[in-house]
């Protein structure tokens, strides 16, 4: 294994996603020579994929509500999000000449509605600041003396930077680079890691044949209720889609955490009607109508909702009150969350007690970690990207201060 045959950089950033690029920007702005290495053929691949359906940068809501979305991780993330929260993200995007707008859901998007223009502008700015990049460099761990090891196109090599920022992502979308392969190397180095689990994930459902014609159908106007044994209730009114393998979409993702932790999931097919009102409508004489037609007309249920009722509720109760109760709390028979490689993001990662306040690994002085490698999770809707940028900025500034031999400002 040979040493890098060029001048070793002051700072090495491993991973070219948003968190890593933000760390690189802070380090280069401070005047340090920075190298960004990524295992994939190009940088920002997951960022670009996320932008295909409209790049959700952040969220236009007050600080307290925004921070609450991170739940258990809100305390350690609070100072970083105070330094670089939603308003700072907007200013950052506008500084890259990307106009933004706020949608009706308070989500903030670039007017271009995709990631590629922003990423191109960002990479150009980083190049102008002297940031170097290498692709197809796969990090393989640390060698004796803290050397950083890679498998590169020309073979194995080592680098000995003064500081290193790890920005390798979680374990979702491994084909784009976030495969969680770093876990073993860090555990071997004595870094405590919470197991990686799927977050913002769809549900696996083993559908009966009669649901085949509904694959791809959106489900609207339904509430999802996840209730744990401790009595905690999590309600979602978001839309979702029936797929061949289960349920996907924002409405499902927002309750995937409690479901992952064992909460029971029910659908309310008539969330705008109380149970008594539903029972009254179902109790009206149906005449010569079939029972299915009577339910459909009485409650205005579309074919998709009727199919879900039949799928999860058969045999349907005969008494109107019992049927109303079922429609208001239809148990979803599922096989758990979809696999981690299909999830939008991951939970788990480097434990907070394995890091100092600057996001430096206590077991590896001079090595910082950012983004989804850390033990936090948040719903979709701008929270994920904002925290990745904020942690990258925080660690980048701290690493720059370490290089300068002074505490971070």
Coordinates of N, CA, C and O in Angstrom, one line a residue, residues 40-200:
X40 N -18.1 6.8 -5.2 CA -18.9 6.7 -6.5 C -18.2 7.5 -7.6 O -17.3 8.2 -7.4
X41 N -18.7 7.3 -8.9 CA -18.0 8.0 -10.0 C -18.2 9.5 -10.0 O -17.5 10.2 -10.8
X42 N -19.2 10.0 -9.2 CA -19.4 11.4 -9.2 C -20.0 11.8 -7.8 O -20.4 10.9 -7.1
X43 N -19.9 13.1 -7.5 CA -20.4 13.5 -6.2 C -21.9 13.8 -6.1 O -22.5 14.1 -7.1
X44 N -22.4 13.7 -4.9 CA -23.8 14.1 -4.6 C -24.8 13.3 -5.3 O -25.9 13.8 -5.6
X45 N -24.6 12.0 -5.4 CA -25.5 11.1 -6.1 C -26.9 11.0 -5.4 O -27.9 11.0 -6.0
X46 N -26.9 10.8 -4.1 CA -28.1 10.7 -3.4 C -28.8 12.0 -3.3 O -30.1 12.1 -3.4
X47 N -28.1 13.1 -3.3 CA -28.6 14.5 -3.3 C -29.4 14.7 -4.6 O -30.5 15.2 -4.7
X48 N -28.8 14.2 -5.7 CA -29.4 14.4 -7.0 C -30.7 13.5 -7.1 O -31.7 13.9 -7.7
X49 N -30.6 12.3 -6.6 CA -31.8 11.4 -6.6 C -32.9 12.0 -5.8 O -34.1 12.0 -6.2
X50 N -32.6 12.6 -4.6 CA -33.6 13.2 -3.8 C -34.3 14.4 -4.5 O -35.5 14.7 -4.3
X51 N -33.6 15.0 -5.4 CA -34.1 16.2 -6.1 C -34.9 15.9 -7.3 O -35.6 16.7 -7.9
X52 N -35.0 14.6 -7.7 CA -35.8 14.2 -8.8 C -37.3 14.5 -8.7 O -38.0 14.7 -9.6
X53 N -37.8 14.4 -7.4 CA -39.2 14.7 -7.2 C -39.4 16.1 -6.6 O -40.5 16.3 -6.1
X54 N -38.4 16.9 -6.7 CA -38.6 18.3 -6.2 C -37.7 18.4 -5.0 O -38.0 17.8 -3.9
X55 N -36.6 19.1 -5.0 CA -35.6 19.2 -4.0 C -36.2 20.0 -2.8 O -36.3 21.2 -2.9
X56 N -36.5 19.3 -1.7 CA -37.0 19.9 -0.5 C -35.8 20.3 0.4 O -35.2 19.5 1.1
X57 N -35.5 21.6 0.3 CA -34.3 22.1 1.0 C -34.5 22.2 2.5 O -33.6 21.8 3.3
X58 N -35.6 22.8 3.0 CA -35.8 23.0 4.4 C -37.3 23.3 4.6 O -38.1 23.0 3.7
X59 N -37.6 23.9 5.7 CA -39.0 24.1 6.0 C -39.2 25.5 6.7 O -38.3 25.9 7.5
X60 N -40.2 26.2 6.3 CA -40.4 27.6 6.8 C -41.3 27.6 8.0 O -42.5 27.8 7.9
X61 N -40.7 27.2 9.1 CA -41.5 27.2 10.4 C -40.6 27.7 11.5 O -39.4 27.8 11.4
X62 N -41.3 28.0 12.6 CA -40.5 28.6 13.7 C -39.5 27.6 14.3 O -39.6 26.4 14.2
X63 N -38.5 28.2 15.0 CA -37.4 27.4 15.4 C -37.8 26.2 16.4 O -37.2 25.1 16.2
X64 N -38.7 26.5 17.3 CA -39.0 25.5 18.3 C -39.7 24.3 17.6 O -39.4 23.1 17.9
X65 N -40.6 24.6 16.7 CA -41.3 23.5 16.0 C -40.4 22.7 15.1 O -40.5 21.5 15.0
X66 N -39.5 23.4 14.4 CA -38.5 22.8 13.6 C -37.6 21.8 14.4 O -37.5 20.7 14.0
X67 N -37.1 22.3 15.5 CA -36.2 21.5 16.3 C -36.9 20.3 16.9 O -36.3 19.2 17.0
X68 N -38.2 20.4 17.2 CA -38.9 19.3 17.8 C -39.0 18.1 16.9 O -39.2 17.0 17.4
X69 N -38.9 18.3 15.6 CA -39.0 17.2 14.7 C -37.9 16.2 14.9 O -38.0 15.0 14.5
X70 N -36.8 16.6 15.5 CA -35.7 15.7 15.7 C -35.8 14.8 17.0 O -34.9 14.0 17.3
X71 N -36.8 15.1 17.8 CA -37.1 14.3 19.0 C -35.9 14.1 19.9 O -35.3 15.1 20.3
X72 N -35.5 12.9 20.1 CA -34.4 12.6 21.1 C -33.1 13.3 20.7 O -32.3 13.6 21.6
X73 N -32.9 13.6 19.5 CA -31.6 14.2 19.0 C -31.7 15.7 19.0 O -30.7 16.4 18.6
X74 N -32.8 16.3 19.4 CA -33.0 17.7 19.4 C -32.0 18.5 20.3 O -31.5 19.5 19.9
X75 N -31.6 17.9 21.4 CA -30.7 18.5 22.3 C -29.3 18.7 21.7 O -28.7 19.8 21.7
X76 N -28.7 17.6 21.2 CA -27.3 17.8 20.7 C -27.3 18.5 19.4 O -26.4 19.2 19.0
X77 N -28.4 18.5 18.6 CA -28.5 19.2 17.3 C -28.8 20.7 17.5 O -28.5 21.5 16.6
X78 N -29.4 21.0 18.6 CA -29.9 22.4 18.8 C -28.8 23.5 18.5 O -29.1 24.4 17.8
X79 N -27.6 23.4 19.1 CA -26.7 24.5 18.8 C -26.3 24.5 17.3 O -26.0 25.6 16.8
X80 N -26.2 23.4 16.6 CA -25.9 23.4 15.2 C -27.0 24.0 14.3 O -26.7 24.8 13.4
X81 N -28.2 23.7 14.7 CA -29.4 24.2 13.9 C -29.6 25.7 14.3 O -30.1 26.4 13.4
X82 N -29.2 26.1 15.5 CA -29.2 27.5 15.8 C -28.3 28.3 14.9 O -28.5 29.5 14.5
X83 N -27.1 27.7 14.6 CA -26.1 28.4 13.8 C -26.5 28.3 12.3 O -26.2 29.2 11.5
X84 N -27.1 27.2 11.9 CA -27.4 27.0 10.5 C -28.8 26.3 10.4 O -28.8 25.1 10.2
X85 N -29.9 27.1 10.5 CA -31.2 26.5 10.4 C -31.9 26.8 9.1 O -31.2 27.2 8.1
X86 N -33.2 26.8 9.1 CA -33.9 27.0 7.9 C -33.6 28.3 7.1 O -33.5 28.3 5.9
X87 N -33.6 29.4 7.9 CA -33.3 30.7 7.2 C -31.9 30.7 6.6 O -31.7 31.3 5.5
X88 N -31.0 30.1 7.3 CA -29.6 30.1 6.8 C -29.5 29.2 5.5 O -28.7 29.5 4.6
X89 N -30.3 28.1 5.5 CA -30.3 27.3 4.3 C -30.8 28.1 3.1 O -30.3 28.0 2.0
X90 N -31.9 28.8 3.3 CA -32.4 29.7 2.2 C -31.3 30.6 1.7 O -31.1 30.8 0.5
X91 N -30.7 31.3 2.7 CA -29.6 32.3 2.3 C -28.5 31.6 1.5 O -27.9 32.1 0.6
X92 N -28.1 30.4 2.0 CA -27.1 29.6 1.3 C -27.5 29.3 -0.1 O -26.7 29.5 -1.1
X93 N -28.7 28.8 -0.3 CA -29.1 28.5 -1.7 C -29.2 29.7 -2.5 O -28.8 29.7 -3.7
X94 N -29.7 30.8 -2.0 CA -29.7 32.0 -2.8 C -28.3 32.6 -3.1 O -28.1 33.2 -4.2
X95 N -27.4 32.3 -2.2 CA -26.0 32.6 -2.5 C -25.4 31.9 -3.6 O -24.4 32.3 -4.2
X96 N -26.0 30.7 -3.9 CA -25.6 29.9 -5.1 C -26.5 30.3 -6.3 O -26.5 29.5 -7.3
X97 N -27.2 31.4 -6.2 CA -28.0 31.9 -7.3 C -29.2 31.0 -7.6 O -29.6 30.8 -8.8
X98 N -29.7 30.3 -6.6 CA -30.9 29.5 -6.7 C -32.0 30.1 -6.0 O -32.1 30.1 -4.7
X99 N -33.0 30.6 -6.7 CA -34.2 31.2 -6.1 C -35.0 30.1 -5.5 O -35.1 29.0 -6.0
X100 N -35.7 30.4 -4.4 CA -36.5 29.4 -3.7 C -37.9 29.9 -3.5 O -38.2 31.1 -3.6
X101 N -38.8 29.0 -3.1 CA -40.1 29.4 -2.8 C -40.7 28.5 -1.7 O -40.1 27.4 -1.5
X102 N -41.7 28.9 -1.0 CA -42.3 28.1 0.1 C -43.6 27.6 -0.4 O -44.5 28.4 -0.8
X103 N -43.8 26.3 -0.4 CA -45.1 25.7 -0.8 C -46.1 25.8 0.3 O -45.9 26.3 1.4
X104 N -47.3 25.4 0.0 CA -48.4 25.5 1.0 C -48.2 24.6 2.2 O -48.8 24.9 3.3
X105 N -47.3 23.6 2.1 CA -47.0 22.7 3.2 C -45.9 23.3 4.1 O -45.4 22.6 5.0
X106 N -45.4 24.5 3.8 CA -44.3 25.1 4.5 C -42.9 24.6 4.0 O -41.9 24.9 4.6
X107 N -42.9 23.7 3.1 CA -41.7 23.2 2.6 C -41.1 24.2 1.6 O -41.8 24.8 0.8
X108 N -39.7 24.3 1.7 CA -39.0 25.2 0.8 C -38.3 24.5 -0.3 O -37.6 23.5 0.0
X109 N -38.5 25.0 -1.5 CA -37.9 24.3 -2.7 C -37.2 25.4 -3.5 O -37.5 26.5 -3.6
X110 N -36.2 24.9 -4.3 CA -35.6 25.8 -5.3 C -36.6 26.0 -6.5 O -37.3 25.0 -6.8
X111 N -36.7 27.1 -7.1 CA -37.6 27.3 -8.2 C -37.4 26.3 -9.3 O -38.3 25.9 -10.1
X112 N -36.1 25.9 -9.5 CA -35.8 24.9 -10.5 C -36.4 23.5 -10.2 O -36.5 22.7 -11.1
X113 N -36.8 23.3 -8.9 CA -37.4 22.1 -8.5 C -36.5 20.8 -8.7 O -37.0 19.7 -8.9
X114 N -35.2 21.0 -8.8 CA -34.3 19.9 -8.9 C -33.0 20.2 -8.3 O -32.7 21.4 -8.1
X115 N -32.2 19.2 -8.1 CA -30.9 19.4 -7.4 C -29.7 19.8 -8.3 O -28.8 20.4 -7.8
X116 N -29.8 19.4 -9.5 CA -28.6 19.5 -10.4 C -28.1 21.0 -10.5 O -26.9 21.2 -10.5
X117 N -29.0 22.0 -10.8 CA -28.4 23.3 -10.9 C -27.7 23.8 -9.6 O -26.6 24.4 -9.7
X118 N -28.3 23.5 -8.4 CA -27.6 23.9 -7.2 C -26.3 23.2 -7.0 O -25.3 23.8 -6.6
X119 N -26.3 21.9 -7.3 CA -25.1 21.1 -7.1 C -24.0 21.6 -8.0 O -22.8 21.7 -7.6
X120 N -24.3 21.9 -9.3 CA -23.3 22.4 -10.2 C -22.7 23.7 -9.7 O -21.5 23.9 -9.7
X121 N -23.6 24.6 -9.2 CA -23.1 25.9 -8.8 C -22.2 25.7 -7.5 O -21.2 26.4 -7.3
X122 N -22.6 24.8 -6.6 CA -21.9 24.6 -5.4 C -20.5 24.0 -5.7 O -19.5 24.4 -5.2
X123 N -20.4 23.0 -6.6 CA -19.2 22.4 -6.9 C -18.2 23.4 -7.6 O -17.0 23.3 -7.4
X124 N -18.8 24.2 -8.4 CA -18.0 25.3 -9.1 C -17.4 26.2 -8.0 O -16.2 26.6 -8.1
X125 N -18.2 26.6 -7.0 CA -17.7 27.5 -6.0 C -16.6 26.8 -5.2 O -15.6 27.4 -4.9
X126 N -16.8 25.5 -4.9 CA -15.8 24.8 -4.1 C -14.5 24.7 -4.9 O -13.4 24.8 -4.4
X127 N -14.6 24.4 -6.2 CA -13.4 24.3 -7.0 C -12.7 25.7 -7.1 O -11.5 25.7 -7.0
X128 N -13.5 26.7 -7.1 CA -12.9 28.1 -7.1 C -12.2 28.4 -5.8 O -11.2 29.2 -5.8
X129 N -12.6 27.7 -4.7 CA -11.9 27.9 -3.4 C -10.7 26.9 -3.2 O -10.1 26.9 -2.2
X130 N -10.5 26.1 -4.3 CA -9.3 25.2 -4.2 C -9.6 23.8 -3.7 O -8.7 23.0 -3.6
X131 N -10.9 23.5 -3.5 CA -11.2 22.1 -3.0 C -10.9 21.1 -4.2 O -11.4 21.3 -5.3
X132 N -10.2 20.1 -3.9 CA -9.9 19.1 -4.8 C -10.8 17.9 -4.6 O -11.3 17.7 -3.5
X133 N -11.1 17.1 -5.6 CA -12.0 16.0 -5.5 C -11.3 14.7 -6.1 O -10.6 14.9 -7.1
X134 N -11.7 13.6 -5.6 CA -11.3 12.3 -6.2 C -12.5 11.4 -6.1 O -13.1 11.3 -5.0
X135 N -12.8 10.7 -7.2 CA -13.9 9.8 -7.2 C -13.4 8.4 -7.4 O -12.2 8.2 -7.8
X136 N -14.3 7.4 -7.1 CA -13.9 6.0 -7.1 C -12.8 5.7 -6.1 O -12.0 4.8 -6.3
X137 N -12.8 6.4 -5.0 CA -11.9 6.2 -3.9 C -12.7 5.6 -2.8 O -13.5 6.3 -2.2
X138 N -12.6 4.3 -2.5 CA -13.4 3.7 -1.5 C -12.6 3.6 -0.2 O -11.5 3.0 -0.1
X139 N -13.1 4.3 0.9 CA -12.5 4.2 2.2 C -12.5 2.8 2.8 O -13.6 2.2 2.8
X140 N -11.4 2.3 3.2 CA -11.4 1.0 3.8 C -11.0 0.9 5.3 O -11.0 -0.2 5.9
X141 N -10.8 2.1 5.9 CA -10.5 2.1 7.3 C -9.2 2.9 7.6 O -8.7 3.6 6.8
X142 N -8.7 2.6 8.9 CA -7.5 3.3 9.3 C -6.4 2.3 9.5 O -6.6 1.1 9.9
X143 N -5.2 2.8 9.2 CA -4.0 2.0 9.4 C -3.3 2.4 10.7 O -3.7 3.4 11.4
X144 N -2.1 1.8 11.0 CA -1.4 2.2 12.2 C -1.0 3.7 12.1 O -0.6 4.2 11.1
X145 N -1.1 4.3 13.2 CA -0.7 5.7 13.3 C -1.8 6.7 12.8 O -1.6 7.9 12.7
X146 N -3.0 6.1 12.5 CA -4.1 6.9 12.1 C -4.2 7.2 10.6 O -5.0 8.1 10.2
X147 N -3.3 6.6 9.8 CA -3.4 6.8 8.4 C -4.7 6.3 7.8 O -5.4 5.4 8.3
X148 N -5.2 7.1 6.8 CA -6.5 6.8 6.2 C -6.3 6.0 5.0 O -5.5 6.3 4.1
X149 N -7.0 4.8 4.9 CA -6.8 3.9 3.8 C -7.9 3.9 2.7 O -9.1 4.0 3.1
X150 N -7.5 3.8 1.5 CA -8.4 3.8 0.4 C -8.1 2.7 -0.6 O -6.9 2.3 -0.8
X151 N -9.1 2.2 -1.3 CA -9.0 1.4 -2.5 C -9.3 2.3 -3.6 O -10.5 2.7 -3.8
X152 N -8.3 2.7 -4.4 CA -8.5 3.7 -5.5 C -8.4 3.0 -6.8 O -7.9 1.8 -6.9
X153 N -8.7 3.6 -7.9 CA -8.6 3.0 -9.3 C -7.2 2.5 -9.5 O -7.1 1.4 -10.2
X154 N -6.1 3.1 -9.0 CA -4.8 2.6 -9.3 C -4.3 1.7 -8.2 O -3.1 1.4 -8.2
X155 N -5.1 1.3 -7.3 CA -4.7 0.4 -6.2 C -4.8 1.0 -4.8 O -5.3 2.1 -4.7
X156 N -4.4 0.2 -3.8 CA -4.5 0.7 -2.4 C -3.6 1.9 -2.2 O -2.5 2.0 -2.8
X157 N -4.0 2.9 -1.3 CA -3.2 4.0 -1.0 C -3.6 4.5 0.4 O -4.6 4.2 0.9
X158 N -2.7 5.2 1.0 CA -2.9 5.8 2.3 C -2.7 7.3 2.3 O -1.9 7.8 1.5
X159 N -3.4 8.0 3.1 CA -3.2 9.5 3.3 C -3.0 9.7 4.8 O -3.6 9.0 5.6
X160 N -2.3 10.8 5.1 CA -2.1 11.2 6.5 C -2.5 12.7 6.6 O -1.6 13.5 6.9
X161 N -3.8 13.0 6.5 CA -4.2 14.4 6.7 C -4.1 14.8 8.1 O -4.1 14.0 9.0
X162 N -4.1 16.1 8.4 CA -4.1 16.6 9.7 C -5.4 16.5 10.4 O -5.5 16.2 11.6
X163 N -6.5 16.6 9.6 CA -7.9 16.3 10.1 C -8.6 15.6 9.1 O -8.4 15.7 7.9
X164 N -9.6 14.8 9.5 CA -10.5 14.0 8.6 C -11.9 14.2 9.0 O -12.2 14.2 10.2
X165 N -12.8 14.4 8.0 CA -14.2 14.5 8.2 C -14.9 13.3 7.5 O -14.7 13.2 6.3
X166 N -15.5 12.5 8.3 CA -16.3 11.3 7.7 C -17.7 11.8 7.4 O -18.4 12.2 8.3
X167 N -18.1 11.6 6.2 CA -19.4 12.0 5.7 C -20.0 10.9 4.8 O -20.3 11.2 3.6
X168 N -20.1 9.7 5.3 CA -20.3 8.5 4.5 C -21.8 8.1 4.5 O -22.2 7.1 3.9
X169 N -22.7 8.9 5.1 CA -24.1 8.7 5.0 C -24.5 7.5 5.9 O -23.7 7.0 6.7
X170 N -25.8 7.1 5.8 CA -26.3 6.0 6.6 C -26.2 4.7 5.8 O -25.1 4.3 5.4
X171 N -27.3 4.0 5.7 CA -27.3 2.7 4.9 C -28.4 2.6 4.0 O -28.7 1.5 3.5
X172 N -29.1 3.7 3.7 CA -30.2 3.7 2.7 C -29.7 4.1 1.3 O -28.7 4.8 1.2
X173 N -30.3 3.5 0.3 CA -29.9 3.7 -1.1 C -28.4 3.4 -1.3 O -27.6 4.2 -1.8
X174 N -28.0 2.2 -1.0 CA -26.6 1.8 -1.1 C -26.0 1.9 -2.5 O -24.8 2.2 -2.6
X175 N -26.8 1.8 -3.5 CA -26.3 1.9 -4.9 C -25.8 3.3 -5.2 O -25.1 3.6 -6.1
X176 N -26.2 4.3 -4.3 CA -25.8 5.7 -4.5 C -24.6 6.0 -3.6 O -24.1 7.1 -3.6
X177 N -24.2 5.0 -2.8 CA -23.0 5.2 -2.0 C -23.2 5.1 -0.5 O -22.2 4.8 0.2
X178 N -24.4 5.2 0.0 CA -24.6 5.1 1.5 C -24.9 3.7 1.9 O -26.1 3.3 1.9
X179 N -23.9 2.9 2.1 CA -24.1 1.5 2.3 C -23.8 1.0 3.7 O -23.9 -0.2 4.1
X180 N -23.4 1.9 4.6 CA -23.2 1.6 6.0 C -21.9 0.7 6.2 O -21.7 0.2 7.3
X181 N -21.1 0.6 5.2 CA -19.9 -0.3 5.3 C -18.9 0.2 6.3 O -18.0 -0.5 6.8
X182 N -19.0 1.5 6.7 CA -18.1 2.1 7.7 C -18.3 1.7 9.1 O -17.4 1.9 9.9
X183 N -19.4 1.0 9.4 CA -19.7 0.7 10.8 C -18.6 -0.2 11.4 O -18.1 0.0 12.5
X184 N -18.2 -1.2 10.7 CA -17.2 -2.2 11.2 C -15.9 -1.5 11.5 O -15.3 -1.8 12.5
X185 N -15.5 -0.6 10.6 CA -14.2 0.0 10.8 C -14.2 0.9 12.0 O -13.2 1.0 12.8
X186 N -15.3 1.6 12.2 CA -15.3 2.5 13.4 C -15.5 1.7 14.7 O -14.9 2.1 15.7
X187 N -16.3 0.7 14.7 CA -16.4 -0.1 15.9 C -15.1 -0.8 16.2 O -14.7 -0.8 17.4
X188 N -14.3 -1.2 15.3 CA -13.0 -1.7 15.5 C -12.1 -0.7 16.1 O -11.2 -1.0 16.9
X189 N -12.3 0.6 15.8 CA -11.5 1.7 16.4 C -12.0 2.1 17.7 O -11.5 3.1 18.3
X190 N -13.1 1.5 18.2 CA -13.6 1.8 19.5 C -14.7 2.9 19.6 O -15.0 3.4 20.6
X191 N -15.3 3.1 18.5 CA -16.4 4.1 18.4 C -17.7 3.4 18.6 O -18.1 2.4 18.0
X192 N -18.5 3.9 19.6 CA -19.8 3.3 19.9 C -20.8 3.7 18.9 O -21.0 4.8 18.5
X193 N -21.6 2.7 18.4 CA -22.5 2.9 17.3 C -23.8 2.2 17.6 O -23.9 1.0 17.9
X194 N -24.9 3.0 17.5 CA -26.3 2.4 17.6 C -26.6 1.7 16.3 O -26.3 2.2 15.2
X195 N -27.2 0.5 16.3 CA -27.5 -0.2 15.1 C -28.3 0.7 14.1 O -29.2 1.4 14.4
X196 N -27.9 0.5 12.8 CA -28.6 1.3 11.8 C -30.0 0.6 11.4 O -30.0 -0.7 11.3
X197 N -31.0 1.4 11.3 CA -32.4 0.8 11.1 C -33.1 1.7 10.0 O -32.7 2.9 9.9
X198 N -34.1 1.2 9.3 CA -34.7 2.0 8.3 C -35.6 3.1 8.9 O -36.2 3.0 10.0
X199 N -35.5 4.3 8.3 CA -36.4 5.4 8.8 C -37.0 6.0 7.5 O -36.5 5.9 6.4
X200 N -38.2 6.7 7.7 CA -38.9 7.2 6.5 C -39.0 6.1 5.5 O -38.7 6.3 4.3

